[in-house]
Amino acid sequence: MIEPYDDTYFMQKALQEAEAAFDRDEIPVGAIIVTDNRIIAKGHNLTETLTDVTAHAEMQAITAGASFLGGKYLKDCTLYVTLEPCQMCAGALYWSQISRIVFGASDEHRGYRKMGTQLHPKTQVSHGILAEECSKILDDFFKARRRLN
Amino acid sequence: MIEPYDDTYFMQKALQEAEAAFDRDEIPVGAIIVTDNRIIAKGHNLTETLTDVTAHAEMQAITAGASFLGGKYLKDCTLYVTLEPCQMCAGALYWSQISRIVFGASDEHRGYRKMGTQLHPKTQVSHGILAEECSKILDDFFKARRRLN
């Protein structure tokens, strides 16, 4: 049986959010939240637009997802995000008790694993989905920015 | 010389924010941000009101402070918060590069120190200011809640 709604399908949707960030001159990271094969929240990095360090893609998706569900906890939800979450976002995901996190590219420097952030015991993690595409958009962004400076 | 604007003075202001949270049936944690002896941002926990796990007192103060300053970074700013920040809030403070954090009560279970969250190397920390008062309002809140249940 063909499964159209697999991790690759949803990571592609998160990548589209990263592209929206790129188009706004924001570091291109995108996130979506899915429950029962339905996208209930989308977000992309807006730290420059909002002059707010808390405006990461995941934070906006968490807020939007909880608003959609009418409850704080993201049980039976999966977050797809193009880049490994940072301490702040992993800390927010901890509080949300989200069921699953899928990230694309690893962040070797500021990712939650390197920083030692704890996720909720209920949360499962997968990574590496479309990792090359998720990294490439970041590389393209920083290359373009270096050319301008 | 008498210094009216000391850490105790500003922690009292953060406690007033915690009291505002208490009055809204929110876990009573309050925060303010100060630069040059001036309060530029206030926040109190609103996770229930907003059904949003990201709506901690510190997160709102960080967002409001950056908005006031017109820039993402909270350089030359001090955050006063009644309870030790969690992973999420410490992670946000990391990105903000805030100069100083002063917290009242310690959080032995979910505080950033127990959880191993890293602050920015530029950030200095003091704690224990009005710790008893900051703990007492939390104890009173949970005692009242237990009576209702």
Short mmCIF file of C-alpha atoms in Angstrom, two decimals:
data_model
loop_
_atom_site.label_atom_id
_atom_site.label_comp_id
_atom_site.label_asym_id
_atom_site.label_seq_id
_atom_site.Cartn_x
_atom_site.Cartn_y
_atom_site.Cartn_z
CA MET A 1 0.00 0.00 0.00
CA ILE A 2 1.26 3.47 -0.81
CA GLU A 3 1.28 5.80 2.22
CA PRO A 4 1.05 9.36 0.96
CA TYR A 5 1.25 10.88 4.44
CA ASP A 6 4.69 9.74 5.53
CA ASP A 7 7.48 11.63 7.29
CA THR A 8 8.94 12.76 3.96
CA TYR A 9 5.62 14.22 2.88
CA PHE A 10 5.27 16.25 6.08
CA MET A 11 8.92 17.34 6.15
CA GLN A 12 8.38 18.71 2.65
CA LYS A 13 5.61 20.86 4.13
CA ALA A 14 7.97 22.06 6.87
CA LEU A 15 10.51 22.88 4.15
CA GLN A 16 7.93 25.06 2.43
CA GLU A 17 7.72 27.02 5.69
CA ALA A 18 11.52 27.33 5.71
CA GLU A 19 11.29 28.72 2.17
CA ALA A 20 8.77 31.31 3.40
CA ALA A 21 11.31 32.36 6.05
CA PHE A 22 14.05 32.56 3.38
CA ASP A 23 11.86 34.87 1.30
CA ARG A 24 11.56 37.20 4.31
CA ASP A 25 15.34 37.26 4.88
CA GLU A 26 14.94 35.14 8.00
CA ILE A 27 17.20 32.20 8.84
CA PRO A 28 15.21 29.53 6.97
CA VAL A 29 13.73 27.12 9.48
CA GLY A 30 10.18 25.86 9.18
CA ALA A 31 7.91 23.70 11.32
CA ILE A 32 4.49 22.11 11.19
CA ILE A 33 2.43 20.12 13.67
CA VAL A 34 0.43 17.12 12.52
CA THR A 35 -2.21 15.04 14.25
CA ASP A 36 -4.07 12.19 12.59
CA ASN A 37 -2.41 13.04 9.24
CA ARG A 38 -3.75 16.59 9.42
CA ILE A 39 -1.60 19.72 9.59
CA ILE A 40 -2.95 21.78 12.49
CA ALA A 41 -0.19 24.40 12.77
CA LYS A 42 2.58 25.96 10.70
CA GLY A 43 5.38 28.32 11.62
CA HIS A 44 8.59 29.75 10.31
CA ASN A 45 11.38 31.67 11.93
CA LEU A 46 10.46 35.34 12.40
CA THR A 47 13.13 36.52 14.84
CA GLU A 48 14.21 39.46 12.66
CA THR A 49 10.73 40.51 11.54
CA LEU A 50 9.45 40.52 15.11
CA THR A 51 12.81 41.50 16.71
CA ASP A 52 12.18 38.68 19.13
CA VAL A 53 14.58 35.84 19.93
CA THR A 54 11.64 33.69 21.00
CA ALA A 55 10.04 33.73 17.53
CA HIS A 56 11.51 30.41 16.35
CA ALA A 57 9.46 28.28 13.95
CA GLU A 58 8.75 25.63 16.60
CA MET A 59 7.55 28.15 19.21
CA GLN A 60 5.03 29.58 16.81
CA ALA A 61 3.85 26.13 15.74
CA ILE A 62 3.45 25.05 19.40
CA THR A 63 1.39 28.15 20.21
CA ALA A 64 -0.74 27.75 17.08
CA GLY A 65 -1.23 24.00 17.58
CA ALA A 66 -2.40 24.41 21.17
CA SER A 67 -4.72 27.20 20.10
CA PHE A 68 -6.20 24.94 17.42
CA LEU A 69 -6.67 22.07 19.86
CA GLY A 70 -8.01 24.29 22.63
CA GLY A 71 -5.59 22.74 25.14
CA LYS A 72 -1.98 23.20 26.18
CA TYR A 73 -0.81 19.64 25.57
CA LEU A 74 0.16 18.32 22.15
CA LYS A 75 -0.67 14.69 22.83
CA ASP A 76 -0.96 12.52 19.71
CA CYS A 77 0.82 15.25 17.77
CA THR A 78 4.05 15.20 15.76
CA LEU A 79 6.23 18.27 15.20
CA TYR A 80 8.15 18.30 11.91
CA VAL A 81 10.96 20.87 11.90
CA THR A 82 13.69 21.35 9.32
CA LEU A 83 16.47 21.95 11.89
CA GLU A 84 17.15 20.26 15.20
CA PRO A 85 15.44 22.27 17.98
CA CYS A 86 17.50 24.51 20.29
CA GLN A 87 17.36 24.52 24.10
CA MET A 88 14.44 26.95 24.17
CA CYS A 89 12.32 25.04 21.67
CA ALA A 90 13.15 21.65 23.18
CA GLY A 91 12.22 23.12 26.57
CA ALA A 92 8.87 24.29 25.18
CA LEU A 93 8.33 20.85 23.60
CA TYR A 94 9.06 19.30 27.00
CA TRP A 95 6.20 21.28 28.54
CA SER A 96 3.88 20.43 25.64
CA GLN A 97 4.36 16.68 26.21
CA ILE A 98 4.31 16.26 22.43
CA SER A 99 4.21 12.64 21.28
CA ARG A 100 6.83 12.84 18.55
CA ILE A 101 9.44 15.15 17.08
CA VAL A 102 10.88 14.69 13.59
CA PHE A 103 13.73 16.95 12.58
CA GLY A 104 15.62 17.20 9.31
CA ALA A 105 19.13 18.63 9.66
CA SER A 106 21.17 18.27 12.83
CA ASP A 107 22.51 21.36 14.60
CA GLU A 108 25.89 20.29 15.89
CA HIS A 109 26.48 23.52 17.80
CA ARG A 110 23.22 24.76 19.27
CA GLY A 111 20.99 21.71 18.90
CA TYR A 112 19.27 20.41 22.02
CA ARG A 113 21.31 17.18 22.03
CA LYS A 114 24.65 18.97 22.15
CA MET A 115 23.30 21.41 24.75
CA GLY A 116 21.96 18.59 26.92
CA THR A 117 18.30 19.67 26.98
CA GLN A 118 15.83 17.10 28.26
CA LEU A 119 12.71 16.17 26.33
CA HIS A 120 9.59 14.81 27.98
CA PRO A 121 9.80 11.05 28.64
CA LYS A 122 6.68 10.57 26.48
CA THR A 123 8.32 12.16 23.42
CA GLN A 124 9.81 10.03 20.65
CA VAL A 125 12.32 11.47 18.18
CA SER A 126 13.23 10.71 14.58
CA HIS A 127 15.72 12.68 12.53
CA GLY A 128 17.52 12.88 9.22
CA ILE A 129 14.35 13.15 7.10
CA LEU A 130 15.23 15.29 4.03
CA ALA A 131 18.33 16.33 5.97
CA GLU A 132 20.21 17.39 2.83
CA GLU A 133 17.43 19.68 1.63
CA CYS A 134 16.97 21.10 5.14
CA SER A 135 20.71 21.86 5.37
CA LYS A 136 20.99 23.20 1.84
CA ILE A 137 18.45 25.97 2.34
CA LEU A 138 20.41 27.13 5.41
CA ASP A 139 23.71 26.98 3.53
CA ASP A 140 22.20 28.91 0.62
CA PHE A 141 20.89 31.56 3.02
CA PHE A 142 24.23 32.12 4.76
CA LYS A 143 26.15 32.09 1.44
CA ALA A 144 23.79 34.74 0.05
CA ARG A 145 24.15 36.81 3.21
CA ARG A 146 27.95 36.66 3.06
CA ARG A 147 27.84 37.94 -0.50
CA LEU A 148 25.79 40.96 0.59
CA ASN A 149 28.10 41.90 3.48
CA MET B 1 24.34 56.23 50.53
CA ILE B 2 20.92 54.65 50.37
CA GLU B 3 20.31 52.81 47.09
CA PRO B 4 16.58 52.65 46.48
CA TYR B 5 16.94 50.64 43.28
CA ASP B 6 18.56 47.49 44.56
CA ASP B 7 17.81 43.83 43.78
CA THR B 8 15.26 43.63 46.58
CA TYR B 9 13.37 46.61 45.23
CA PHE B 10 13.12 45.09 41.76
CA MET B 11 12.32 41.59 43.01
CA GLN B 12 9.41 43.15 44.89
CA LYS B 13 8.16 44.41 41.53
CA ALA B 14 8.49 40.91 40.05
CA LEU B 15 6.54 39.59 43.05
CA GLN B 16 3.74 42.01 42.24
CA GLU B 17 3.58 40.37 38.81
CA ALA B 18 3.43 36.94 40.50
CA GLU B 19 0.51 38.24 42.56
CA ALA B 20 -1.26 39.29 39.35
CA ALA B 21 -0.82 35.70 38.08
CA PHE B 22 -2.20 34.35 41.38
CA ASP B 23 -5.28 36.52 41.00
CA ARG B 24 -5.88 34.97 37.57
CA ASP B 25 -5.56 31.41 38.93
CA GLU B 26 -2.22 31.03 37.18
CA ILE B 27 0.84 29.46 38.81
CA PRO B 28 2.21 32.64 40.39
CA VAL B 29 5.49 33.51 38.73
CA GLY B 30 6.35 37.07 37.76
CA ALA B 31 9.21 38.73 35.89
CA ILE B 32 10.42 42.19 35.01
CA ILE B 33 13.29 43.49 32.90
CA VAL B 34 15.32 46.47 34.05
CA THR B 35 17.88 48.60 32.31
CA ASP B 36 19.55 51.62 33.88
CA ASN B 37 17.23 51.34 36.91
CA ARG B 38 14.18 51.55 34.68
CA ILE B 39 11.58 48.79 34.31
CA ILE B 40 11.12 48.26 30.56
CA ALA B 41 9.04 45.07 30.60
CA LYS B 42 6.76 43.08 32.88
CA GLY B 43 5.22 39.65 32.54
CA HIS B 44 3.44 37.00 34.53
CA ASN B 45 2.62 33.42 33.84
CA LEU B 46 -0.39 33.08 31.52
CA THR B 47 -0.17 29.45 30.43
CA GLU B 48 -3.77 28.65 31.45
CA THR B 49 -5.33 31.88 30.21
CA LEU B 50 -3.64 31.53 26.82
CA THR B 51 -3.66 27.69 26.80
CA ASP B 52 -0.02 27.97 25.78
CA VAL B 53 2.92 26.26 27.49
CA THR B 54 5.23 28.95 26.10
CA ALA B 55 3.47 31.77 28.01
CA HIS B 56 5.84 31.81 30.99
CA ALA B 57 6.49 35.13 32.74
CA GLU B 58 10.07 35.34 31.43
CA MET B 59 9.07 34.69 27.80
CA GLN B 60 6.60 37.52 27.85
CA ALA B 61 9.08 39.86 29.52
CA ILE B 62 11.76 38.97 26.94
CA THR B 63 9.38 39.67 24.06
CA ALA B 64 8.15 42.92 25.63
CA GLY B 65 11.65 44.10 26.53
CA ALA B 66 13.00 43.53 23.01
CA SER B 67 9.97 45.29 21.59
CA PHE B 68 10.61 48.27 23.88
CA LEU B 69 14.29 48.40 22.94
CA GLY B 70 13.64 47.87 19.23
CA GLY B 71 16.28 45.14 19.09
CA LYS B 72 16.49 41.43 19.83
CA TYR B 73 19.34 41.57 22.33
CA LEU B 74 18.87 42.45 25.97
CA LYS B 75 22.36 43.82 26.54
CA ASP B 76 22.75 45.92 29.71
CA CYS B 77 19.47 44.45 30.95
CA THR B 78 18.65 42.46 34.09
CA LEU B 79 15.76 40.01 34.32
CA TYR B 80 14.22 39.65 37.77
CA VAL B 81 12.07 36.56 38.09
CA THR B 82 10.47 35.10 41.20
CA LEU B 83 11.26 31.46 40.30
CA GLU B 84 14.37 29.92 38.75
CA PRO B 85 13.89 29.78 34.96
CA CYS B 86 13.09 26.46 33.25
CA GLN B 87 14.92 25.02 30.22
CA MET B 88 12.74 26.93 27.77
CA CYS B 89 13.13 30.29 29.47
CA ALA B 90 16.85 29.80 30.08
CA GLY B 91 17.18 28.87 26.39
CA ALA B 92 15.38 32.07 25.39
CA LEU B 93 17.61 34.06 27.76
CA TYR B 94 20.62 32.42 26.11
CA TRP B 95 19.55 33.79 22.73
CA SER B 96 18.81 37.22 24.22
CA GLN B 97 22.39 37.55 25.52
CA ILE B 98 20.94 39.24 28.60
CA SER B 99 23.56 40.72 30.94
CA ARG B 100 22.17 39.50 34.22
CA ILE B 101 19.49 37.22 35.67
CA VAL B 102 18.27 37.51 39.26
CA PHE B 103 15.88 34.85 40.48
CA GLY B 104 14.16 34.47 43.85
CA ALA B 105 13.17 30.88 44.67
CA SER B 106 15.08 27.88 43.35
CA ASP B 107 13.27 25.20 41.34
CA GLU B 108 14.92 21.98 42.41
CA HIS B 109 13.03 19.84 39.90
CA ARG B 110 12.55 21.78 36.70
CA GLY B 111 14.99 24.67 37.14
CA TYR B 112 17.58 25.23 34.43
CA ARG B 113 20.47 24.27 36.72
CA LYS B 114 19.04 20.84 37.51
CA MET B 115 18.11 20.36 33.85
CA GLY B 116 21.60 21.34 32.68
CA THR B 117 20.57 24.23 30.44
CA GLN B 118 23.36 26.54 29.30
CA LEU B 119 23.15 30.30 29.69
CA HIS B 120 25.05 32.71 27.45
CA PRO B 121 28.66 33.22 28.57
CA LYS B 122 27.95 36.96 28.93
CA THR B 123 25.14 36.38 31.44
CA GLN B 124 25.71 36.75 35.18
CA VAL B 125 23.34 35.19 37.70
CA SER B 126 22.30 36.04 41.26
CA HIS B 127 19.66 34.21 43.23
CA GLY B 128 17.94 33.94 46.59
CA ILE B 129 16.59 37.52 46.60
CA LEU B 130 13.27 37.46 48.54
CA ALA B 131 13.40 33.69 48.10
CA GLU B 132 11.01 33.04 51.00
CA GLU B 133 8.34 35.38 49.66
CA CYS B 134 8.78 34.01 46.13
CA SER B 135 8.34 30.43 47.42
CA LYS B 136 5.48 31.29 49.75
CA ILE B 137 3.22 32.60 47.01
CA LEU B 138 3.74 29.34 45.09
CA ASP B 139 3.05 27.25 48.22
CA ASP B 140 -0.09 29.26 48.95
CA PHE B 141 -1.29 28.75 45.39
CA PHE B 142 -0.84 24.98 45.40
CA LYS B 143 -2.36 24.64 48.89
CA ALA B 144 -5.44 26.59 47.77
CA ARG B 145 -5.70 24.46 44.64
CA ARG B 146 -5.53 21.23 46.63
CA ARG B 147 -8.38 22.45 48.84
CA LEU B 148 -10.54 23.03 45.78
CA ASN B 149 -9.90 19.59 44.30
#
